[in-house]
Amino acid sequence: MHNSPVIRITVNGKAHSLEPPIDVSALLASLELAGKKVAVERNGEIVPRSAHANTLLADGDALEVVIAVGGG
Amino acid sequence: MQDLLTIGGKTYRSRLLIGTGKYRDFAQTRAAVEASGAEIVTVAIRRTNIGQNRNEPSLLEALPPSRFTYLPNTAGCYTAADAVRTLRLARELLDGHDLVKLEVLGDPHTLYPNMPETLKATEELVKDGFKVMVYCSDDPIQAQMLEAAGCVAIMPLASLIGSGMGILNPWNLQLIIEKVKLPVIVDAGVGTASDATIAMELGCDGVLMNTAVAAARDPVLMAKAMKKGVEAGREAFLAGRMPKKLYSASPSSPTEGKIAPKAA
């Protein structure tokens, strides 16, 4: 459907349906990640923290949200 | 005079670098890191568990980046592209932090480095402004190629990652130390304190380890032992050991002034 009221994206490989318009900050808040130290990549490109609030998500976007964990 | 380790323009008092994986919890991670005296700690970059992390403790809270120098790694990456992508995420996550540990693995069975991909990733990361410490094979020619590519430290394996087999080829490590000007840090293979000492006695500038500490029965005590092992080896290297002499034994006590042998 062309004027679909939702966009479908993947976050860390899992499908999410969202109501547009939605930016990266709003997405992180909806995932209970607001204020958490994370890094975001959208379709292979880093979305700097400073740009979270004005980067709108589009249908088909693939996001990676990462943290630092224990490792050698 | 203080004996400092310089990597990428920054100096460190400790020559022991510690990985933060495989501990029971963050409290034990923190206790082991403290006991080791390490200033540089490696971390991995992974997807966050969506929906399960509201009160999840975070490594960044257990080991504040204001106190420790983070060294994000590329563990689990098998291509240059994946490694570069991971470290760009790490730099964003850590507010522009540019000191990183590159490891591009060859296969999951040995975790031996894939050197052509490692070299490719090094070149790309250096061009992008990263200070790259590189996990590599103990091949002196490859080490020189990495140095020429502009990395800031050469980190050859002493034996396979997580194997605890110790220093299997001291001759190759010595060749690398002779051939490159950059800091040489043994990364992988150390199993116990004497292994760390041997690496330092050979003239390595530091030792990076994780499993040897985390998989010890008492990780915090082993971290303490590793600190001493690294320090002992460094001091022995600086002191310059006596030459080995197979057939010319020399007593430590004077040969003159001995009391007369008892008359028969």
Coordinates of C-alpha atoms in Angstrom, one line a residue:
Chain A
M1 CA 0.0 0.0 0.0
H2 CA 1.4 3.3 -1.0
N3 CA 0.4 5.7 1.8
S4 CA 0.9 3.2 4.5
P5 CA 0.5 4.6 8.0
V6 CA 3.4 2.6 9.3
I7 CA 7.1 2.1 8.3
R8 CA 8.8 -1.2 8.7
I9 CA 12.4 -1.2 9.9
T10 CA 14.8 -3.6 11.5
V11 CA 16.7 -2.9 14.7
N12 CA 19.5 -5.4 15.5
G13 CA 18.0 -7.8 13.0
K14 CA 14.4 -7.7 14.4
A15 CA 11.5 -6.2 12.6
H16 CA 9.7 -3.2 14.1
S17 CA 6.6 -1.3 12.8
L18 CA 6.5 2.4 13.6
E19 CA 4.3 5.3 13.0
P20 CA 6.0 8.0 11.0
P21 CA 7.4 10.6 11.4
I22 CA 9.9 9.1 13.8
D23 CA 13.5 10.1 14.3
V24 CA 16.3 8.1 15.9
S25 CA 15.9 9.8 19.3
A26 CA 12.2 8.8 19.4
L27 CA 13.0 5.3 18.4
L28 CA 15.6 4.9 21.1
A29 CA 13.1 6.3 23.7
S30 CA 10.5 3.8 22.5
L31 CA 13.0 1.0 23.0
E32 CA 13.7 2.2 26.5
L33 CA 17.2 3.2 25.4
A34 CA 16.9 7.0 26.0
G35 CA 19.9 8.3 27.8
K36 CA 21.8 5.0 27.5
K37 CA 25.3 5.0 26.1
V38 CA 24.7 3.4 22.7
A39 CA 26.0 3.9 19.1
V40 CA 23.7 3.8 16.2
E41 CA 24.3 2.8 12.6
R42 CA 21.7 3.3 9.9
N43 CA 22.0 1.4 6.6
G44 CA 25.7 1.0 7.2
E45 CA 26.4 4.6 8.2
I46 CA 27.0 6.0 11.7
V47 CA 24.3 8.3 12.9
P48 CA 26.2 10.6 15.3
R49 CA 24.6 11.3 18.7
S50 CA 24.2 14.9 17.7
A51 CA 22.1 13.9 14.7
H52 CA 19.7 11.5 16.5
A53 CA 17.0 14.1 16.9
N54 CA 16.9 15.1 13.3
T55 CA 17.5 11.9 11.5
L56 CA 14.1 10.6 10.3
L57 CA 13.6 6.9 9.8
A58 CA 12.4 5.6 6.5
D59 CA 10.6 2.4 5.5
G60 CA 13.1 -0.4 5.0
D61 CA 15.9 1.1 7.2
A62 CA 18.2 -1.3 8.9
L63 CA 19.6 -0.1 12.2
E64 CA 22.3 -1.4 14.5
V65 CA 22.3 -0.3 18.1
V66 CA 25.4 -1.3 20.0
I67 CA 27.0 -1.1 23.4
A68 CA 30.4 -1.9 25.0
V69 CA 30.5 -5.4 26.6
G70 CA 33.2 -7.4 28.3
G71 CA 35.7 -8.8 25.8
G72 CA 39.4 -9.5 25.1
Chain B
M1 CA 63.6 7.5 36.1
Q2 CA 60.2 6.2 35.4
D3 CA 59.9 3.4 32.8
L4 CA 56.8 4.4 30.8
L5 CA 55.1 2.7 27.9
T6 CA 54.1 5.1 25.1
I7 CA 51.4 4.1 22.7
G8 CA 50.0 6.5 20.1
G9 CA 51.5 9.5 21.9
K10 CA 50.1 8.6 25.3
T11 CA 52.1 7.2 28.2
Y12 CA 51.2 4.4 30.6
R13 CA 52.9 3.2 33.8
S14 CA 51.5 -0.3 33.5
R15 CA 52.7 -2.7 30.8
L16 CA 49.8 -5.1 31.4
L17 CA 46.7 -4.7 29.3
I18 CA 43.6 -6.6 30.4
G19 CA 40.6 -8.0 28.6
T20 CA 37.2 -7.7 30.3
G21 CA 35.5 -10.8 28.9
K22 CA 34.6 -14.1 30.7
Y23 CA 34.3 -12.8 34.2
R24 CA 31.5 -13.9 36.6
D25 CA 30.1 -10.4 36.8
F26 CA 31.2 -6.7 36.5
A27 CA 32.2 -6.6 40.2
Q28 CA 34.8 -9.4 39.5
T29 CA 35.9 -7.7 36.3
R30 CA 36.5 -4.5 38.2
A31 CA 38.3 -6.2 41.0
A32 CA 40.6 -8.1 38.6
V33 CA 41.4 -5.0 36.6
E34 CA 42.2 -3.1 39.8
A35 CA 44.4 -5.9 41.1
S36 CA 46.3 -6.1 37.7
G37 CA 47.1 -2.4 37.8
A38 CA 46.2 -2.2 34.1
E39 CA 45.4 1.2 32.7
I40 CA 44.2 -0.1 29.3
V41 CA 41.2 -2.5 29.1
T42 CA 39.8 -4.1 26.0
V43 CA 36.1 -4.2 25.4
A44 CA 33.9 -5.7 22.7
I45 CA 31.1 -4.0 20.7
R46 CA 27.9 -5.9 20.5
R47 CA 24.2 -5.4 19.8
T48 CA 22.2 -4.2 22.8
N49 CA 19.5 -6.5 24.1
I50 CA 16.4 -4.5 23.1
G51 CA 13.7 -4.6 25.8
Q52 CA 15.9 -6.3 28.4
N53 CA 18.2 -3.5 29.4
R54 CA 16.2 -1.1 31.6
N55 CA 18.2 -1.9 34.7
E56 CA 21.0 -3.9 33.1
P57 CA 24.3 -2.9 34.7
S58 CA 26.7 -1.5 32.1
L59 CA 30.4 -2.1 31.7
L60 CA 30.9 1.6 31.2
E61 CA 29.7 2.1 34.8
A62 CA 31.8 -0.7 36.2
L63 CA 34.9 0.6 34.5
P64 CA 34.5 4.3 34.0
P65 CA 36.3 5.5 30.8
S66 CA 37.5 8.5 32.8
R67 CA 39.8 6.1 34.8
F68 CA 40.7 3.5 32.2
T69 CA 41.7 3.7 28.6
Y70 CA 39.3 1.7 26.6
L71 CA 40.5 -0.4 23.8
P72 CA 37.5 -1.5 21.8
N73 CA 38.2 -4.7 19.8
T74 CA 36.9 -6.3 16.6
A75 CA 36.6 -9.8 18.1
G76 CA 34.4 -12.0 15.9
C77 CA 35.2 -10.1 12.7
Y78 CA 36.4 -12.1 9.8
T79 CA 36.7 -9.4 7.1
A80 CA 38.4 -6.0 7.0
A81 CA 35.0 -4.4 6.2
D82 CA 33.3 -5.8 9.3
A83 CA 36.3 -4.8 11.5
V84 CA 36.3 -1.2 10.2
R85 CA 32.5 -1.0 10.6
T86 CA 32.8 -2.2 14.2
L87 CA 35.5 0.3 15.1
R88 CA 33.6 3.2 13.6
L89 CA 30.7 2.2 15.9
A90 CA 33.1 2.0 18.8
R91 CA 34.4 5.5 18.1
E92 CA 30.9 6.9 18.0
L93 CA 30.0 5.0 21.2
L94 CA 33.1 6.2 23.1
D95 CA 32.8 9.9 22.0
G96 CA 35.4 10.0 19.4
H97 CA 38.0 7.8 21.2
D98 CA 40.4 6.7 18.5
L99 CA 42.7 4.0 20.1
V100 CA 41.5 0.6 19.0
K101 CA 42.5 -3.0 18.8
L102 CA 42.1 -4.5 15.4
E103 CA 41.8 -8.3 15.1
V104 CA 40.6 -9.9 11.9
L105 CA 40.2 -13.6 12.4
G106 CA 40.9 -16.4 9.9
D107 CA 38.7 -19.1 11.3
P108 CA 36.6 -19.8 14.4
H109 CA 38.5 -23.0 15.3
T110 CA 42.0 -21.4 15.8
L111 CA 41.1 -17.6 15.9
Y112 CA 44.3 -17.2 14.0
P113 CA 44.6 -13.8 12.3
N114 CA 43.8 -13.4 8.6
M115 CA 46.8 -11.2 7.8
P116 CA 45.8 -9.9 4.3
E117 CA 42.5 -8.7 5.7
T118 CA 44.2 -7.4 8.8
L119 CA 46.6 -5.3 6.7
K120 CA 43.8 -4.0 4.5
A121 CA 41.8 -3.0 7.6
T122 CA 44.8 -1.3 9.2
E123 CA 45.3 0.8 6.1
E124 CA 41.7 1.9 6.0
L125 CA 41.6 2.7 9.7
V126 CA 44.8 4.7 9.7
K127 CA 43.4 6.7 6.8
D128 CA 40.3 7.3 8.8
G129 CA 42.3 8.7 11.8
F130 CA 42.3 5.7 14.1
K131 CA 45.3 4.7 16.3
V132 CA 45.4 1.0 15.6
M133 CA 46.9 -1.7 17.8
V134 CA 47.0 -4.8 15.7
Y135 CA 46.6 -8.4 16.7
C136 CA 48.8 -10.4 14.3
S137 CA 50.7 -13.5 13.5
D138 CA 54.3 -13.7 14.9
D139 CA 55.8 -13.2 11.4
P140 CA 58.4 -10.4 11.4
I141 CA 57.8 -9.5 7.8
Q142 CA 54.0 -9.0 8.3
A143 CA 54.9 -7.0 11.4
Q144 CA 57.0 -4.7 9.3
M145 CA 54.2 -4.3 6.8
L146 CA 51.8 -3.3 9.6
E147 CA 54.4 -0.8 10.9
A148 CA 54.7 0.7 7.4
A149 CA 50.9 0.9 7.2
G150 CA 50.9 3.3 10.2
C151 CA 49.6 1.3 13.1
V152 CA 50.7 2.3 16.7
A153 CA 51.5 -1.1 18.2
I154 CA 52.2 -4.6 16.9
M155 CA 50.5 -7.4 18.9
P156 CA 51.6 -10.8 17.9
L157 CA 50.1 -13.9 19.4
A158 CA 52.3 -16.0 21.7
S159 CA 50.0 -19.0 21.1
L160 CA 46.3 -19.3 20.1
I161 CA 43.7 -17.0 21.8
G162 CA 42.4 -18.5 24.9
S163 CA 44.8 -21.5 24.8
G164 CA 47.0 -20.7 27.7
M165 CA 49.8 -22.4 25.9
G166 CA 52.4 -19.7 26.7
I167 CA 55.2 -18.4 24.5
L168 CA 55.6 -21.0 21.8
N169 CA 58.0 -19.2 19.6
P170 CA 60.3 -16.8 21.5
W171 CA 62.6 -16.6 18.5
N172 CA 59.9 -15.1 16.2
L173 CA 58.9 -12.6 18.9
Q174 CA 62.6 -11.6 19.2
L175 CA 62.8 -11.1 15.5
I176 CA 59.8 -8.8 15.6
I177 CA 61.2 -6.8 18.5
E178 CA 64.4 -6.4 16.5
K179 CA 62.7 -5.5 13.3
V180 CA 60.1 -3.0 14.3
K181 CA 60.4 0.3 16.2
L182 CA 56.8 0.3 17.4
P183 CA 55.8 -1.1 20.8
V184 CA 55.4 -4.9 20.6
I185 CA 52.7 -6.3 22.9
V186 CA 52.1 -10.0 23.2
D187 CA 48.4 -10.5 22.7
A188 CA 47.0 -14.0 23.3
G189 CA 48.4 -17.3 24.6
V190 CA 49.6 -16.3 28.0
G191 CA 48.5 -18.9 30.6
T192 CA 50.2 -18.0 33.8
A193 CA 52.5 -15.4 35.4
S194 CA 55.8 -17.0 34.2
D195 CA 54.6 -16.7 30.6
A196 CA 54.1 -13.0 31.0
T197 CA 57.5 -12.8 32.6
I198 CA 59.1 -14.6 29.6
A199 CA 57.4 -12.3 27.1
M200 CA 58.8 -9.2 29.0
E201 CA 62.3 -10.7 29.4
L202 CA 62.4 -11.2 25.6
G203 CA 62.0 -7.4 25.3
C204 CA 58.3 -7.1 24.6
D205 CA 56.9 -3.7 25.6
G206 CA 53.8 -5.2 27.2
V207 CA 51.4 -8.1 27.5
L208 CA 47.7 -8.2 26.8
M209 CA 45.6 -11.0 28.3
N210 CA 42.1 -12.0 29.2
T211 CA 41.4 -15.7 29.7
A212 CA 44.6 -16.3 31.8
V213 CA 43.1 -14.1 34.4
A214 CA 39.3 -14.7 33.9
A215 CA 39.6 -18.4 33.7
A216 CA 41.9 -18.8 36.7
R217 CA 40.3 -20.4 39.8
D218 CA 40.9 -17.0 41.6
P219 CA 40.9 -14.3 38.9
V220 CA 41.7 -11.5 41.2
L221 CA 44.7 -13.3 42.7
M222 CA 45.9 -14.2 39.2
A223 CA 45.6 -10.6 38.1
K224 CA 47.9 -9.7 41.0
A225 CA 50.3 -12.4 40.0
M226 CA 50.3 -11.2 36.4
K227 CA 51.1 -7.7 37.5
K228 CA 54.2 -9.0 39.3
G229 CA 55.1 -11.3 36.4
V230 CA 55.1 -8.4 33.9
E231 CA 57.0 -6.2 36.3
A232 CA 59.6 -8.8 37.1
G233 CA 60.1 -9.6 33.4
R234 CA 60.5 -6.0 32.5
E235 CA 63.0 -5.3 35.2
A236 CA 65.0 -8.5 34.3
F237 CA 65.0 -7.3 30.7
L238 CA 66.2 -3.8 31.7
A239 CA 68.8 -5.3 34.1
G240 CA 70.2 -7.5 31.3
R241 CA 70.5 -11.1 32.1
M242 CA 73.9 -12.9 32.5
P243 CA 74.9 -15.0 29.5
K244 CA 74.1 -18.7 29.6
K245 CA 77.2 -20.8 30.0
L246 CA 76.7 -24.5 29.5
Y247 CA 80.1 -25.9 30.5
S248 CA 82.0 -23.2 32.5
A249 CA 80.5 -23.3 35.9
S250 CA 81.6 -20.4 38.0
P251 CA 81.1 -20.5 41.8
S252 CA 79.4 -17.6 43.4
S253 CA 81.7 -17.7 46.5
P254 CA 85.4 -16.9 46.6
T255 CA 87.7 -19.7 45.7
E256 CA 90.5 -18.3 47.9
G257 CA 90.7 -18.4 51.6
K258 CA 89.1 -21.8 52.0
I259 CA 90.1 -23.6 55.2
A260 CA 92.7 -26.3 54.7
P261 CA 91.4 -29.7 53.7
K262 CA 91.6 -32.0 56.6
A263 CA 94.7 -34.1 56.6
A264 CA 94.0 -37.7 55.6

